[in-house]
XYZ file of C-alpha atoms in Angstrom:
681
model
C 62.565 -41.458 32.638
C 61.816 -39.852 29.021
C 63.441 -37.713 26.093
C 66.955 -36.588 26.199
C 67.350 -37.791 29.890
C 67.050 -41.179 29.057
C 70.539 -41.728 28.114
C 72.336 -40.030 31.322
C 73.469 -43.053 32.802
C 74.751 -44.169 29.566
C 76.700 -41.415 29.159
C 77.679 -40.642 32.910
C 78.859 -44.161 32.971
C 81.507 -43.483 29.469
C 82.597 -40.288 30.893
C 83.334 -42.001 33.617
C 85.451 -45.022 32.087
C 86.647 -41.664 30.128
C 88.218 -40.637 32.889
C 89.985 -43.458 34.904
C 91.283 -44.114 31.529
C 93.227 -41.004 31.260
C 94.261 -40.992 34.734
C 95.966 -44.458 33.735
C 97.073 -43.397 30.881
C 99.338 -40.145 32.654
C 100.554 -42.975 35.182
C 102.041 -45.237 33.030
C 103.772 -41.328 31.081
C 105.784 -41.129 33.995
C 107.225 -44.308 35.807
C 110.539 -45.630 34.899
C 111.412 -46.964 31.961
C 112.292 -50.530 33.213
C 109.496 -51.191 35.104
C 107.454 -49.081 32.085
C 108.603 -52.088 29.994
C 107.855 -54.331 32.370
C 104.394 -53.253 32.984
C 104.181 -53.233 29.338
C 104.600 -56.440 28.736
C 103.116 -57.268 31.796
C 99.059 -55.512 30.813
C 99.844 -54.864 27.060
C 96.052 -57.025 26.873
C 94.575 -54.071 29.441
C 95.981 -51.324 28.089
C 94.587 -52.583 24.612
C 90.758 -52.914 26.590
C 91.200 -49.404 27.886
C 91.908 -47.958 24.483
C 89.091 -50.229 22.885
C 87.127 -48.957 25.442
C 87.707 -44.906 25.004
C 87.213 -45.344 20.871
C 84.388 -46.562 22.475
C 83.385 -44.565 24.304
C 84.471 -41.296 21.956
C 82.370 -42.990 18.853
C 78.990 -43.721 20.958
C 79.786 -39.970 22.656
C 79.856 -38.608 18.867
C 77.100 -40.798 17.785
C 74.806 -39.703 20.858
C 76.117 -36.021 19.944
C 74.505 -36.584 16.549
C 71.201 -38.192 17.580
C 70.867 -35.578 20.211
C 71.493 -32.750 17.834
C 68.895 -33.912 15.180
C 66.302 -34.881 18.012
C 67.120 -31.168 19.263
C 66.805 -30.213 15.260
C 63.252 -32.106 15.391
C 62.483 -30.915 18.234
C 62.830 -27.198 17.267
C 61.148 -27.699 14.240
C 58.686 -29.507 16.301
C 58.292 -26.396 18.336
C 58.335 -24.110 15.357
C 55.991 -25.855 13.348
C 53.166 -26.594 16.562
C 53.861 -22.170 17.336
C 53.410 -21.632 13.721
C 50.132 -23.461 14.225
C 49.167 -21.929 17.336
C 49.546 -18.429 15.733
C 47.329 -19.615 12.910
C 44.635 -21.198 15.281
C 45.204 -17.978 18.075
C 44.385 -15.509 14.446
C 41.500 -17.749 13.220
C 39.598 -17.869 16.625
C 39.955 -13.711 16.504
C 38.887 -14.172 13.265
C 36.192 -15.978 14.373
C 35.349 -13.861 17.542
C 34.757 -11.112 14.911
C 32.819 -12.591 12.862
C 30.490 -13.985 15.420
C 30.714 -10.167 16.479
C 29.628 -9.419 13.420
C 27.218 -12.175 12.680
C 25.656 -10.784 16.412
C 25.279 -7.287 14.624
C 24.153 -8.273 11.665
C 21.244 -10.675 13.835
C 20.453 -7.194 16.117
C 20.201 -4.987 12.615
C 17.903 -7.635 11.309
C 15.384 -7.981 13.509
C 14.517 -4.242 13.743
C 14.182 -4.187 10.373
C 12.026 -7.096 10.608
C 10.006 -5.777 13.489
C 10.099 -2.000 11.516
C 8.657 -4.405 8.245
C 5.729 -5.578 10.417
C 4.728 -2.148 11.880
C 5.322 -1.015 8.090
C 2.887 -3.785 7.287
C 0.144 -3.311 9.991
C 0.414 0.311 9.202
C -0.145 -0.894 5.493
C -2.718 -3.151 6.216
C -4.486 0.224 8.344
C -4.802 2.019 6.163
C -5.867 -0.491 3.260
C -8.281 -1.456 5.442
C -9.247 2.442 6.315
C -9.240 3.033 2.038
C -11.856 -0.154 2.257
C -13.866 1.123 4.321
C -13.455 4.901 3.370
C -14.291 3.219 -0.490
C -17.232 1.455 0.915
C -18.415 4.942 2.657
C -18.219 7.008 -0.472
C -19.591 4.435 -3.469
C -23.121 4.847 -0.199
C -22.560 8.422 -0.687
C -22.882 8.271 -3.969
C -25.185 6.681 -4.161
C -27.214 9.105 -1.800
C -25.814 11.780 -3.819
C -27.287 10.072 -6.765
C -30.710 9.583 -5.659
C -30.215 13.469 -4.997
C -29.109 14.280 -7.615
C -32.467 12.368 -9.569
C -34.267 13.977 -7.560
C -33.478 17.699 -7.835
C -32.834 16.983 -12.116
C -36.864 15.204 -11.479
C -37.558 18.870 -9.633
C -35.416 20.959 -12.770
C -37.045 19.325 -14.720
C -40.303 19.953 -13.414
C -39.411 23.419 -13.413
C -37.654 23.588 -16.886
C -40.350 23.709 -20.154
C -38.614 24.224 -22.607
C -37.884 20.054 -24.248
C -34.564 20.362 -26.174
C -32.952 21.138 -21.727
C -34.786 18.123 -20.436
C -33.132 15.793 -23.616
C -29.702 18.128 -22.273
C -30.465 16.951 -18.915
C -31.105 13.599 -19.629
C -27.746 13.474 -21.940
C -26.030 14.766 -19.146
C -27.665 11.993 -16.826
C -26.202 9.912 -19.201
C -23.474 11.181 -18.903
C -23.181 11.440 -15.358
C -23.848 7.771 -14.850
C -21.204 6.687 -17.228
C -18.741 8.341 -15.519
C -20.261 6.729 -11.756
C -19.798 3.397 -13.943
C -16.144 4.351 -14.841
C -15.474 5.447 -11.288
C -17.037 2.422 -10.260
C -14.728 -0.398 -12.584
C -12.215 2.315 -11.013
C -12.602 1.332 -7.415
C -12.885 -2.412 -8.659
C -10.074 -2.610 -10.320
C -8.113 -0.918 -7.686
C -9.508 -3.416 -5.067
C -8.343 -6.174 -7.401
C -4.614 -4.325 -7.733
C -4.932 -4.905 -3.358
C -5.814 -7.422 -3.788
C -2.524 -8.631 -5.865
C -0.514 -7.027 -3.630
C -1.864 -8.707 -0.841
C -1.476 -11.927 -2.348
C 1.920 -11.266 -3.563
C 3.026 -9.529 0.182
C 1.747 -13.032 1.911
C 3.861 -15.457 -1.130
C 6.433 -12.938 0.085
C 5.899 -13.428 3.908
C 5.794 -17.674 3.295
C 8.907 -17.795 1.161
C 10.925 -15.377 4.237
C 9.016 -18.181 6.648
C 10.466 -20.767 4.614
C 14.215 -19.491 4.953
C 13.419 -18.514 8.065
C 12.578 -22.421 8.087
C 15.577 -23.313 6.136
C 18.405 -21.624 8.624
C 16.938 -23.211 11.843
C 17.575 -26.743 11.024
C 20.859 -25.426 8.760
C 21.454 -24.321 12.488
C 20.474 -27.465 14.496
C 22.297 -29.138 11.494
C 25.324 -27.873 12.766
C 24.813 -27.926 16.291
C 23.716 -31.747 16.444
C 27.451 -31.636 14.217
C 29.170 -29.904 16.455
C 28.466 -31.683 19.560
C 29.038 -34.633 17.512
C 31.980 -34.053 16.596
C 33.048 -32.872 20.528
C 31.933 -36.047 21.961
C 33.890 -38.342 19.866
C 36.744 -35.958 20.487
C 35.930 -35.898 24.335
C 35.430 -39.864 23.684
C 39.077 -40.368 21.731
C 40.891 -37.341 23.679
C 39.928 -40.250 26.864
C 41.253 -42.625 24.688
C 44.678 -41.426 24.257
C 44.786 -40.839 27.850
C 44.295 -43.869 28.787
C 46.979 -45.605 25.970
C 49.280 -42.686 26.532
C 49.298 -44.062 30.565
C 49.768 -47.495 29.198
C 52.640 -46.488 26.495
C 54.185 -44.427 28.888
C 57.765 -46.225 28.669
C 57.467 -46.069 24.846
C 60.563 -44.905 22.823
C 61.059 -40.795 22.269
C 60.806 -41.430 18.296
C 57.090 -43.322 18.846
C 56.054 -39.937 21.140
C 57.234 -37.995 17.664
C 55.302 -39.646 15.558
C 51.966 -39.534 17.551
C 53.039 -35.572 18.433
C 53.267 -35.348 14.741
C 49.815 -37.477 14.105
C 48.418 -34.866 17.107
C 49.520 -31.683 14.962
C 48.297 -33.355 12.241
C 44.843 -34.048 13.297
C 44.877 -30.191 15.232
C 45.679 -28.919 11.284
C 43.097 -30.700 10.156
C 39.884 -29.720 12.837
C 41.880 -25.803 12.049
C 41.474 -26.768 8.698
C 37.681 -27.480 9.567
C 37.193 -24.986 11.616
C 38.888 -22.628 8.531
C 35.911 -24.739 6.017
C 33.098 -23.628 9.031
C 34.175 -20.452 9.061
C 33.893 -20.233 5.695
C 30.442 -21.282 5.505
C 29.134 -18.714 8.400
C 30.715 -16.083 5.967
C 28.628 -17.003 3.094
C 25.630 -17.681 5.253
C 26.350 -13.994 6.452
C 26.689 -12.557 3.089
C 23.549 -13.920 2.197
C 21.969 -13.064 5.038
C 23.298 -9.447 4.532
C 22.423 -9.826 0.189
C 18.661 -11.094 2.271
C 19.337 -7.333 4.333
C 19.683 -4.975 1.935
C 16.815 -6.820 -0.668
C 14.762 -6.100 2.516
C 16.127 -2.610 3.029
C 15.398 -1.998 -0.795
C 11.922 -3.216 -0.718
C 11.308 -1.217 2.433
C 12.473 1.853 0.373
C 10.409 0.942 -2.514
C 7.468 1.041 0.112
C 8.706 4.011 1.329
C 8.740 5.691 -2.055
C 5.813 4.127 -2.969
C 4.259 6.213 -0.085
C 5.327 9.332 -0.249
C 4.140 8.832 -3.756
C 0.665 8.465 -2.465
C 0.982 11.385 -0.118
C 1.593 13.101 -2.589
C -1.282 11.797 -4.577
C -3.263 12.987 -2.084
C -2.433 16.319 -0.946
C -2.526 16.966 -5.216
C -5.744 15.592 -5.200
C -7.036 17.751 -1.315
C -6.043 20.309 -3.069
C -7.520 19.790 -6.161
C -10.882 19.467 -3.825
C -9.842 22.811 -1.717
C -10.122 24.361 -4.935
C -12.611 22.610 -6.107
C -14.265 23.784 -2.931
C -13.711 27.409 -3.506
C -14.862 27.605 -6.928
C -17.904 26.149 -5.810
C -18.522 29.095 -3.592
C -17.299 31.131 -5.472
C -19.918 30.002 -7.992
C -22.669 29.173 -5.074
C -21.871 32.671 -4.202
C -22.689 33.968 -7.461
C -26.095 32.411 -8.370
C -27.390 33.595 -4.906
C -25.971 37.816 -6.137
C -27.939 36.738 -9.324
C -30.941 36.059 -7.563
C -30.982 38.291 -5.200
C -30.865 40.223 -8.210
C -33.389 38.785 -9.935
C -35.094 39.363 -6.820
C -34.783 42.742 -6.837
C -36.008 43.242 -10.464
C -39.001 41.266 -9.116
C -39.683 43.271 -6.684
C -38.919 46.752 -8.684
C -41.019 44.641 -11.780
C -43.857 44.557 -8.685
C -43.814 48.002 -7.931
C -43.945 48.638 -11.332
C -47.250 47.314 -11.901
C -48.771 48.753 -8.561
C -47.581 52.145 -10.005
C -49.304 50.525 -13.456
C -52.528 49.635 -11.650
C -52.694 53.077 -9.461
C -52.355 54.447 -12.449
C -54.874 52.599 -14.846
C -57.526 53.109 -11.821
C -56.786 56.551 -11.205
C -57.913 56.598 -15.567
C -60.849 54.929 -14.564
C -62.026 57.582 -12.249
C -60.899 60.351 -14.690
C -63.059 58.252 -17.094
C -66.325 57.916 -14.625
C -65.743 61.693 -13.628
C -66.007 62.843 -17.356
C -68.569 60.219 -18.627
C -71.191 62.851 -18.369
C -68.413 64.926 -21.884
C -68.697 62.669 -25.133
C -66.298 64.835 -25.987
C -63.824 64.373 -23.217
C -64.746 61.595 -22.605
C -63.273 60.634 -26.439
C -60.125 62.331 -25.798
C -59.977 60.484 -22.711
C -60.630 57.664 -23.280
C -58.109 57.999 -26.565
C -55.512 59.305 -23.589
C -56.867 56.285 -21.105
C -56.304 53.767 -24.843
C -52.715 55.188 -24.940
C -51.480 55.212 -21.192
C -53.027 51.295 -21.615
C -50.803 50.959 -24.876
C -47.835 52.699 -22.800
C -48.994 49.874 -20.149
C -49.149 47.009 -22.799
C -45.446 47.851 -23.991
C -44.353 48.333 -20.572
C -46.130 44.721 -19.432
C -43.901 43.511 -22.465
C -41.324 44.748 -21.438
C -41.289 43.802 -17.959
C -42.287 40.024 -20.216
C -38.767 40.814 -21.846
C -37.155 41.487 -18.033
C -39.527 38.384 -16.690
C -37.472 36.441 -19.714
C -34.362 37.547 -19.410
C -34.499 37.031 -15.210
C -35.807 32.772 -16.950
C -32.943 33.115 -18.729
C -30.525 34.224 -16.059
C -32.279 31.480 -13.724
C -32.361 29.512 -16.474
C -27.845 29.608 -16.218
C -27.552 29.156 -12.509
C -29.623 26.149 -13.211
C -27.642 25.010 -15.129
C -24.504 25.971 -12.965
C -26.083 24.428 -10.068
C -26.082 21.041 -12.243
C -22.699 22.002 -13.161
C -22.292 22.401 -9.678
C -23.575 19.150 -8.893
C -21.591 17.390 -11.416
C -18.660 18.311 -9.878
C -20.053 17.075 -6.703
C -20.874 13.814 -8.189
C -17.108 13.924 -9.915
C -14.989 14.108 -6.840
C -17.307 12.846 -4.155
C -15.332 8.938 -4.014
C -12.367 11.533 -2.423
C -13.893 13.597 -0.286
C -17.167 12.412 1.124
C -17.480 15.871 3.715
C -17.252 18.403 0.310
C -20.108 15.780 -1.653
C -22.183 16.083 2.042
C -22.065 20.243 1.816
C -22.349 20.446 -1.365
C -25.676 17.879 -1.434
C -27.191 20.011 1.519
C -26.400 23.571 -0.550
C -27.786 21.778 -3.535
C -31.418 20.609 -1.061
C -31.274 24.877 -0.406
C -30.635 25.679 -3.866
C -33.020 23.446 -5.226
C -36.144 23.836 -1.940
C -34.830 28.095 -3.005
C -35.793 26.985 -6.842
C -39.039 25.284 -5.994
C -39.802 28.630 -3.825
C -38.587 30.725 -6.600
C -40.631 28.670 -9.132
C -43.806 28.308 -7.388
C -43.790 32.505 -6.717
C -43.070 32.942 -10.073
C -46.026 30.542 -11.458
C -48.149 32.241 -8.968
C -46.905 35.753 -10.168
C -47.683 35.221 -13.812
C -50.975 33.442 -12.793
C -51.939 36.714 -11.117
C -50.498 39.034 -14.134
C -52.291 36.446 -15.993
C -55.877 37.385 -14.408
C -54.597 41.066 -14.547
C -53.722 40.959 -18.091
C -56.848 39.434 -18.228
C -58.728 42.204 -16.718
C -57.312 44.983 -18.301
C -57.706 43.701 -21.322
C -62.077 43.025 -20.117
C -61.725 46.729 -19.456
C -60.115 48.204 -22.504
C -61.872 46.066 -23.987
C -65.254 47.420 -22.528
C -64.430 50.675 -22.794
C -63.113 50.531 -26.579
C -66.383 49.781 -27.590
C -67.186 53.508 -25.989
C -65.168 54.341 -28.749
C -65.885 55.377 -31.828
C -65.526 52.177 -34.191
C -63.606 54.534 -36.709
C -61.301 55.430 -34.270
C -61.186 52.255 -32.742
C -60.629 50.230 -35.679
C -57.607 52.209 -36.431
C -56.822 52.390 -32.720
C -56.897 48.370 -33.478
C -54.892 48.777 -36.306
C -51.760 50.715 -34.318
C -51.987 48.257 -31.830
C -51.887 45.620 -34.372
C -49.081 46.823 -35.770
C -47.451 47.518 -32.008
C -48.099 44.008 -31.251
C -46.621 42.822 -34.633
C -43.478 44.792 -34.536
C -43.347 43.784 -30.611
C -44.430 40.489 -31.620
C -41.363 39.949 -33.775
C -39.012 41.809 -31.147
C -39.714 38.890 -28.790
C -38.865 36.232 -31.362
C -35.626 37.789 -32.438
C -34.707 37.879 -28.304
C -36.219 34.213 -28.342
C -33.545 33.631 -31.078
C -30.928 35.212 -29.197
C -32.048 33.009 -26.184
C -32.351 30.036 -28.166
C -29.162 30.940 -30.147
C -27.139 31.886 -26.582
C -28.955 28.029 -24.763
C -27.666 26.044 -28.039
C -24.163 27.411 -27.769
C -23.884 26.752 -23.569
C -24.793 23.286 -24.670
C -22.469 23.435 -26.751
C -19.573 24.490 -24.412
C -21.199 22.047 -21.552
C -20.748 19.460 -24.050
C -17.371 20.616 -24.966
C -17.069 20.264 -21.443
C -18.115 17.484 -20.671
C -16.551 15.963 -23.623
C -12.529 17.537 -22.180
C -13.871 16.098 -18.748
C -14.799 12.344 -20.566
C -11.436 12.065 -22.378
C -9.366 13.847 -19.487
C -10.623 10.226 -17.449
C -9.735 8.526 -19.839
C -6.289 10.042 -19.672
C -6.161 9.173 -16.143
C -7.163 5.477 -16.122
C -4.784 5.099 -18.985
C -2.623 6.554 -16.588
C -2.928 4.497 -13.997
C -3.108 1.152 -16.453
C 0.889 1.924 -17.577
C 1.121 2.231 -13.835
C -0.066 -0.496 -12.979
C 1.708 -2.371 -15.676
C 5.003 -0.720 -14.596
C 4.380 -2.005 -11.263
C 4.009 -5.371 -12.571
C 6.845 -5.413 -14.647
C 8.779 -3.719 -11.851
C 7.566 -7.161 -9.340
C 8.385 -9.249 -12.006
C 11.757 -8.086 -12.186
C 12.507 -7.989 -8.418
C 11.014 -11.708 -9.024
C 13.477 -12.751 -11.135
C 16.221 -10.774 -9.521
C 14.627 -12.407 -6.192
C 14.655 -16.177 -7.531
C 18.637 -15.650 -9.231
C 19.360 -14.705 -5.856
C 17.850 -17.004 -4.338
C 19.718 -19.571 -7.532
C 22.892 -17.662 -6.475
C 23.213 -18.758 -3.192
C 22.105 -22.304 -3.653
C 25.099 -23.034 -5.629
C 27.449 -21.226 -2.880
C 25.917 -23.388 -0.884
C 26.116 -26.598 -3.285
C 29.985 -25.171 -3.871
C 30.508 -24.760 -0.467
C 29.030 -28.459 0.582
C 31.396 -29.506 -2.499
C 34.765 -27.713 -1.039
C 33.604 -29.130 2.988
C 33.486 -32.550 1.151
C 36.643 -32.611 -0.769
C 38.443 -30.877 2.161
C 36.859 -34.256 4.036
C 37.985 -36.912 1.552
C 41.456 -35.494 1.655
C 41.379 -35.336 5.497
C 40.611 -38.858 5.348
C 42.836 -40.074 2.550
C 46.039 -37.849 4.498
C 44.892 -39.411 7.909
C 44.428 -42.728 6.203
C 48.317 -42.272 4.861
C 49.636 -41.262 8.186
C 47.624 -44.414 10.068
C 49.330 -46.493 6.539
C 52.677 -44.577 7.389
C 52.148 -44.780 11.653
C 51.524 -48.693 10.722
C 54.402 -49.368 8.463
C 56.566 -47.856 11.102
C 54.945 -50.422 13.971
C 55.934 -53.181 12.175
C 59.111 -52.378 11.323
C 60.122 -51.371 14.754
C 58.640 -55.189 15.604
C 60.742 -56.869 12.761
C 64.201 -54.335 14.074
C 63.583 -56.462 17.533
C 63.177 -59.234 15.830
C 66.134 -59.022 14.285
C 67.653 -57.690 17.311
C 66.925 -61.024 18.834
C 67.778 -63.422 15.518
C 70.701 -65.654 15.954
C 71.529 -67.010 12.390
C 71.986 -70.895 12.858
C 75.150 -71.867 11.596
C 74.937 -73.553 7.796
C 71.917 -71.188 7.131
C 71.858 -70.837 3.144
C 71.464 -66.994 2.146
C 67.483 -65.784 0.541
C 64.995 -67.146 3.375
C 61.992 -65.578 4.006
C 59.462 -67.178 6.824
C 56.223 -65.256 7.550
C 54.716 -65.722 10.560
C 51.480 -64.447 12.314
C 52.148 -62.792 16.087
C 49.311 -62.735 18.526
C 49.920 -60.122 21.525
C 47.821 -58.336 23.983
C 47.394 -54.404 24.286
C 50.116 -54.389 26.228
C 52.166 -55.774 23.904
C 53.331 -59.397 25.678
C 53.438 -62.048 22.961
C 50.692 -65.135 23.393
C 51.521 -67.160 20.559
C 53.785 -67.611 17.109
C 52.069 -68.902 14.647
C 54.582 -69.885 11.154
C 51.566 -68.899 8.774
C 54.234 -68.919 5.278
C 57.535 -71.825 6.337
C 61.201 -70.960 4.217
C 61.498 -74.745 3.916
C 64.053 -74.739 6.338
C 63.269 -75.753 9.993
C 66.042 -74.909 11.825
C 65.424 -71.088 10.070
C 61.807 -71.218 10.712
C 62.607 -72.045 14.711
C 65.304 -69.693 15.165
C 62.553 -66.995 13.791
C 60.105 -68.216 16.176
C 62.645 -68.142 18.912
C 63.871 -64.347 18.585
C 59.230 -63.783 18.474
C 59.198 -65.229 21.828
C 63.261 -63.700 22.872
C 61.877 -60.750 22.608
C 59.259 -60.495 25.296
C 57.127 -57.151 25.446
C 56.869 -56.209 21.469
C 56.968 -52.070 20.642
C 54.468 -49.956 21.202
C 52.364 -48.279 18.725
C 52.354 -44.559 18.358
C 49.073 -44.414 17.839
C 46.572 -47.012 20.007
C 43.924 -46.719 17.277
C 47.078 -48.537 14.421
C 47.274 -51.113 17.364
C 46.123 -55.680 15.995
C 45.655 -57.912 18.061
C 47.458 -59.784 15.117
C 50.405 -58.803 13.355
C 51.974 -60.786 10.366
C 55.048 -59.959 10.038
C 57.516 -60.985 6.762
C 60.596 -62.032 8.219
C 63.715 -61.890 5.594
C 66.801 -60.778 7.487
C 69.417 -58.590 5.746
C 72.448 -60.716 3.827
C 70.375 -63.977 5.746
């Protein structure tokens, strides 16, 4: 029987005695006086005994009520504290559940972001491989273009006649080679940057893998700690259950103390759970920061990809614009070639007409050979016509020089187009291939035109030689004076025409020098633009490097902060564990003290002071007991100097029979040393 019901039999007995005493008092009041006096005189000791029992009963009842009130207050306080602790535990469980849900959501989000990052990484690697392949193709195409360009330059050199143009072509080829070398160096720089980016990506991947491994190790350690704590808790619960079965008959105070210790243990466990929840919250916060950092990294990659796409679109637009410009220039060159062919056809037609006129003149000379005067007249007319033919030939040669100038301009534009094609061959291989095909066809057309012009010049030279011979033959038939005058006139005309031709040649040379100067200025401007682009690329690379260094510093600071937080959390956990250990030791020490005090009180309750024993005696005894409290042996360790007092203490210990059980089984000790010094004794 436990709790308040343990005192129920005593309470009923006391109540029964009080009722009997009340009945007896009432009966005594209603008896006759003589009988009452006689009865009082005869039963006076009995009445005194009854009155003493009532007082005792009232005092016991008062003490019982006070004790029950105190126990009720203690139970109410304990119940209230237990309810508050259960409420706090429920709140902690709810909070832990919410934290677990949030951690699950964060874990899911992290997995999704990791998958997206892996997909983005694969896509970037594929694009990188594609860019490398395109770079290789562009390099091969560039080499082929350079070979085609050299071939076209050789053909252009064969078709060219001026030494200065050859030197200009050589200078242009040198500039193209330098630009190609610059482009190659730029491609090499881009490759190195890509390699550095790859190494940085690998390092970042390794760091993330190390973090993941550390997180797994921490999770495994936490799981092992949890399992070990659960096992210890189970063992402790089993041991407490067995000891509780043994200690069923202990007093309510021991039960309350055990409950207090249990509540304290629960509080310590709740405190540990709170610390664990705080650690998980910090871990979740660290994961959230890591996730935000990964999101920022993904956003940076996305912005860079958008920037690259914008640059690619810009390059494509420039390539389309250049292709349109090339098409326009090609159409202009074809128009000029057609115009030159048309002029050449008109030249041929005019020469045929001149040949026909010359034939008719020869016919007229043959018909008028009999008449000298008529012959002289016809010879003079023929000389005049021949001079006119010579003038027309010179005019034709001037037009031919003009056509040659236009052809040279077309060749210069063609070379400029080839240079532009070589410039953006690295960016779009298909456009360069088409340009090369156009250049090939143009070179074939130019070779055919050059061959045709060479043949036509040879025919014109032969025709001019034949005409000269014919004129010489005809001039031999003319009077020497007229021949001399005509010769002087022809010399003067030739001098004039030569001066005109020289003036035109000077103009042509001047225009050619201006065109070459403009070309050199354009090439210088292009070189300056390339230098500015290279400088911009270098500055961008420097900015990216500084950004990467800043990101690395930020990541290092974040890692250091997380490490410090983990260290602080570990210190807090260790401090809390030490504090809980101290509190537990204090509780155990207090429980042990109460246990020893309970044994001492029980011994004092059984001790009978021997007669004549002086005050101030002290005896130290060692008691050996079984787990159930049964005494095995009693030994006096420190005698009081009074054998009678020592034997009385030893007899009191043995008289207790069964010693009180401890409130906590863990403080049970088989051997107990008790210092016995009774109050007032």
